[in-house]
Amino acid sequence: MATTKVDPKLNENNIAKKVKTYQGLTSQQLIDAYRIMFTSRRVDDREILLKRQQKVFFQISGAGHEAMGVAAAFALKPAYDWFYPYYRDRALCLALGATPYEMLLGAVGAADDPSSGGRQMPSHWAYKRLNVVTQSSATGTQILQAVGCAEAGRYFAKHPNAARKAEGDYRQFKDVQFQGDEITYVSLGDGTTSEGEFWEALNTASNRRLPVIFCVEDNEYAISVPVEVQTSGGNISRLVSGFPNFHFEEIDGTDPVVAYAAFKRAADHCHAGNGPAFVHAHVIRPYSHSLSDDERLYRPDSERQADAARDPVPRLQMFLLREGILDEKGINRIEKEIEEQIQADADRALEAAVPQPETIYNYVYSPHLDPTSAAFETRPAFAAPETAADGKRSAAQNKTMADLINTTLRDEMRRDERVIIFGEDVADCSREEYVKGKLVKGKGGVFKLTAGLQIEFGSDRVFNSPLAEANIVGRATGMATRGLKPVVEIQFFDYIWPAMMQLRDELPIIRWRSNNAFSAPLVIRVAIGGYLTGGAIYHSQCGESIFTHTPGLRVVFPSNALDAAGLLRTAIRCDDPVLFLEHKRLYRETYGRAPYPGPDYMVPFGKAKIVQPGTDLTVITYGAVVPRALQAAQKLEREHQVSVELIDLRCLNPFDWDAIAASVKKTNRALIAYEDSLSWGYGAEIAARIADQLFHHLDAPVKRVAATDTFVAYQPILENAILPQASDLFRAMKELAEF
Ligand SMILES: Cc1ncc(C[n+]2csc(CCOP(=O)(O)OP(=O)(O)O)c2C)c(N)n1
Ligand SMILES: [Mg+2]
């Protein structure tokens, strides 16, 4: 154990009294540390017993990681600092204030499990009252979120008015807490340092000098894979040492005294505003990876025995005895007390009520604010029309979808200081002195959708991200968890995939998996789609069904300027995460232009628009297929007197089943048209529902028109053949009408 130091302290008579401390830890704190470490180990042991008795269903232990966890907690403040711990951080959570009973409620999957209400495996910590944020099983996803969390804390400290509550939108339900000098703690295993998101997080924290403590708990194994296979040279400290602005510590994480001193120095570095800290703690893993793993299959006894000699729990016990801080009786008393308490807690947890099956849909979406409700339905407030000579609204007043998205972003940023925008190229100019000096005009997005916003709102609120999509979505998720409203941009749908882990396993399930303790309402704007004449494979993709297949994510896909404005406003004000798909081909199309509808115009989610009413067949579509379907329908009417009812879904999740059902009951024929590849596409689900629920109303098979089951090619002849054209739609509608 580490060397002893003596600190001068004043006693109650203001006489300097020497209190012996161990690198800042008092004897009492060391006794507390032992208490917590022993408790942590015994909760693991109890869970293992319960698992063997089949009374709990999974076990993963924090054994071997206890000392550094307690040390980190002692150096930081629960309910003040923020914590993104991973599954080995049982001792950290206990030291922050979580109780063994709460942990055992998690193990049995009780309704009152504060981490998830029985939805997540045990050791997936979430304690709202302590600022311990909900964690997933995915290794590494927490790291970028922690960075976003730290950014949010800094933002609120700089813009305290943004933290204010406001009625009528998501802010009403989002309490914001922040401290000027808070720290975000995030931990991970040695294996997890191989994930790209780890490096993205270090890069951003370093670059922005964020007060984040990254803690790598290096037990030298990721399940059975040893550290030298994960990490070039076998030591992560060596690899990260070049990141600027960091404070680095590499320590024996089985020694609480050493670890505490290291975390203190790390916290001091963060508090001084110097930037992040990296604590590389060497620990052991005495209980295999989890109860589903037997490390004897890949670790010889010699190695396991060497580890056992470093076990932090007996080591601290020996230290307390050697230093005369506790005698054997004292140790026994503490241990007995803990054993009895855990026994009682386990008995109580086994009796606890389990969650009821009918609760499974609770908290998939916000229970507070329903974006399909009338609260999100407002009438457009168009300015009095300036009429041209022909009496029609002047062309200048008709705005493109790009114009109205830009205006909506501007309006919402004026209204709500929590709205911030970042992404690739979204700023006017990162080197702001160039725009300030009027040397350049500024860019504002590759499609110019965010043009002028950085100039108006400043670089705190509109800024460029690194070229890293997981970075964008992961950080935004962390920020939104704290109450900011990021409206981030993914430059092309084709490049959304690096963010897929955050989009599938994190953002949409934060509310559900934490049983409503946490939420991350934010907006991801994505330029999508083809018909670009030369867009080719990597600038033309659709693929919306992948996201409508993810519970918890709202998916919107407008076809015209007015809907885009109204739906984007709903997306920003609502309390759920929203994927806002903007068709590139529609950005500046003549079709669907509209005058500015005012700063409060909203379209509720899940309400389709009847583009044209009809009686003979129903066409259900959205996005850039809407104008093509309209063209086909008008031609069919002109040439064959077939009356088509054209439905623009506008919102894909939720979608307007009522509008579809009412129309199909009237026309008895349904065609679903979409730009994505035919097979497994969005229309497949609609077709299946119509077949299932409207079978008796059908006079013809349900038909689909979509892209071929290929990617989109560059040569326009190929692109035309691949994507559904008005002529394809015309043919399919005609055949269906004639069936
Ligand atoms: C993204 C992802 N890939 C794979 C897994 C399966 N898995 C769970 S833990 C683990 C090893 C993690 O090792 P390490 O980061 O060293 O942490 P340790 O368990 O050793 O503390 C793996 C591969 C996962 N949970 N998430
Ligand atoms: Mg490991």
Coordinates of N, CA, C and O and ligand atoms in Angstrom, one line a residue, residues 65 86-88 137-139 188-192 195 217 219 221-223 285 289 501, ligand 1:
H65 N -12.3 -4.9 -8.9 CA -12.3 -3.5 -9.3 C -12.7 -2.6 -8.2 O -13.0 -1.4 -8.4
Y86 N -19.4 1.7 -16.0 CA -19.8 0.4 -16.7 C -20.0 -0.7 -15.7 O -19.9 -0.5 -14.4
Y87 N -20.3 -1.9 -16.2 CA -20.9 -2.9 -15.3 C -20.0 -3.4 -14.2 O -20.5 -4.0 -13.2
R88 N -18.7 -3.1 -14.2 CA -17.8 -3.6 -13.1 C -17.8 -2.6 -11.9 O -17.1 -2.8 -10.9
S137 N -25.5 -2.4 -22.4 CA -24.5 -3.5 -22.4 C -23.5 -3.3 -23.4 O -22.4 -4.0 -23.4
A138 N -23.7 -2.4 -24.4 CA -22.8 -2.2 -25.5 C -21.5 -1.5 -25.0 O -21.6 -0.5 -24.4
T139 N -20.4 -2.2 -25.2 CA -19.2 -1.6 -24.7 C -18.8 -0.4 -25.5 O -18.7 -0.4 -26.7
L188 N -14.5 2.3 -18.4 CA -14.6 1.3 -19.4 C -13.5 0.3 -19.2 O -12.6 0.5 -18.4
G189 N -13.6 -0.9 -19.8 CA -12.6 -1.9 -19.7 C -11.4 -1.8 -20.7 O -11.6 -1.0 -21.6
D190 N -10.4 -2.5 -20.5 CA -9.3 -2.5 -21.4 C -9.7 -2.9 -22.8 O -9.2 -2.3 -23.8
G191 N -10.5 -3.9 -22.9 CA -11.0 -4.4 -24.2 C -11.7 -3.3 -25.0 O -11.6 -3.1 -26.2
T192 N -12.5 -2.5 -24.2 CA -13.3 -1.5 -24.8 C -12.5 -0.3 -25.4 O -13.0 0.4 -26.3
E195 N -12.7 0.0 -29.2 CA -13.8 0.6 -29.9 C -13.5 2.0 -30.5 O -12.9 2.8 -29.7
E217 N -10.4 0.6 -16.6 CA -10.2 -0.5 -15.6 C -9.6 -1.7 -16.3 O -10.3 -2.5 -16.9
N219 N -8.2 -5.0 -16.5 CA -8.0 -6.3 -15.9 C -7.3 -7.3 -16.8 O -7.3 -8.5 -16.6
Y221 N -8.0 -8.5 -19.5 CA -8.8 -9.4 -20.4 C -10.1 -8.8 -20.8 O -10.7 -8.0 -20.1
A222 N -10.5 -9.1 -22.0 CA -11.9 -8.8 -22.5 C -12.5 -10.2 -22.8 O -12.2 -10.8 -23.8
I223 N -13.3 -10.7 -21.9 CA -13.7 -12.1 -21.8 C -12.4 -12.9 -21.9 O -11.7 -12.9 -20.9
R285 N -9.4 -9.5 -12.2 CA -10.8 -10.0 -12.4 C -10.9 -11.5 -11.9 O -10.8 -12.4 -12.6
H289 N -15.2 -13.7 -16.5 CA -15.9 -12.5 -17.0 C -17.2 -12.3 -16.4 O -17.6 -11.2 -16.0
M501 N -24.8 2.3 -33.8 CA -24.8 1.7 -32.5 C -25.5 2.7 -31.6 O -26.4 2.3 -30.7
Ligands
LIG1 C1 -20.1 -3.5 -28.6 C2 -20.0 -4.8 -27.9 N1 -19.4 -5.9 -28.4 C3 -19.3 -7.0 -27.7 C4 -19.9 -7.1 -26.5 C5 -19.8 -8.5 -25.7 N2 -18.9 -8.2 -24.5 C6 -19.4 -7.9 -23.3 S1 -18.2 -7.5 -22.2 C7 -17.0 -7.9 -23.3 C8 -15.6 -7.7 -22.9 C9 -15.3 -6.4 -22.4 O1 -13.9 -6.4 -21.9 P1 -13.3 -5.1 -21.2 O2 -13.7 -3.9 -21.9 O3 -11.9 -5.4 -21.0 O4 -14.1 -5.1 -19.8 P2 -14.1 -6.2 -18.6 O5 -15.3 -7.0 -18.8 O6 -12.8 -6.9 -18.8 O7 -14.1 -5.4 -17.4 C10 -17.5 -8.3 -24.6 C11 -16.8 -8.6 -25.8 C12 -20.6 -6.0 -26.0 N3 -21.2 -6.1 -24.8 N4 -20.7 -4.9 -26.7

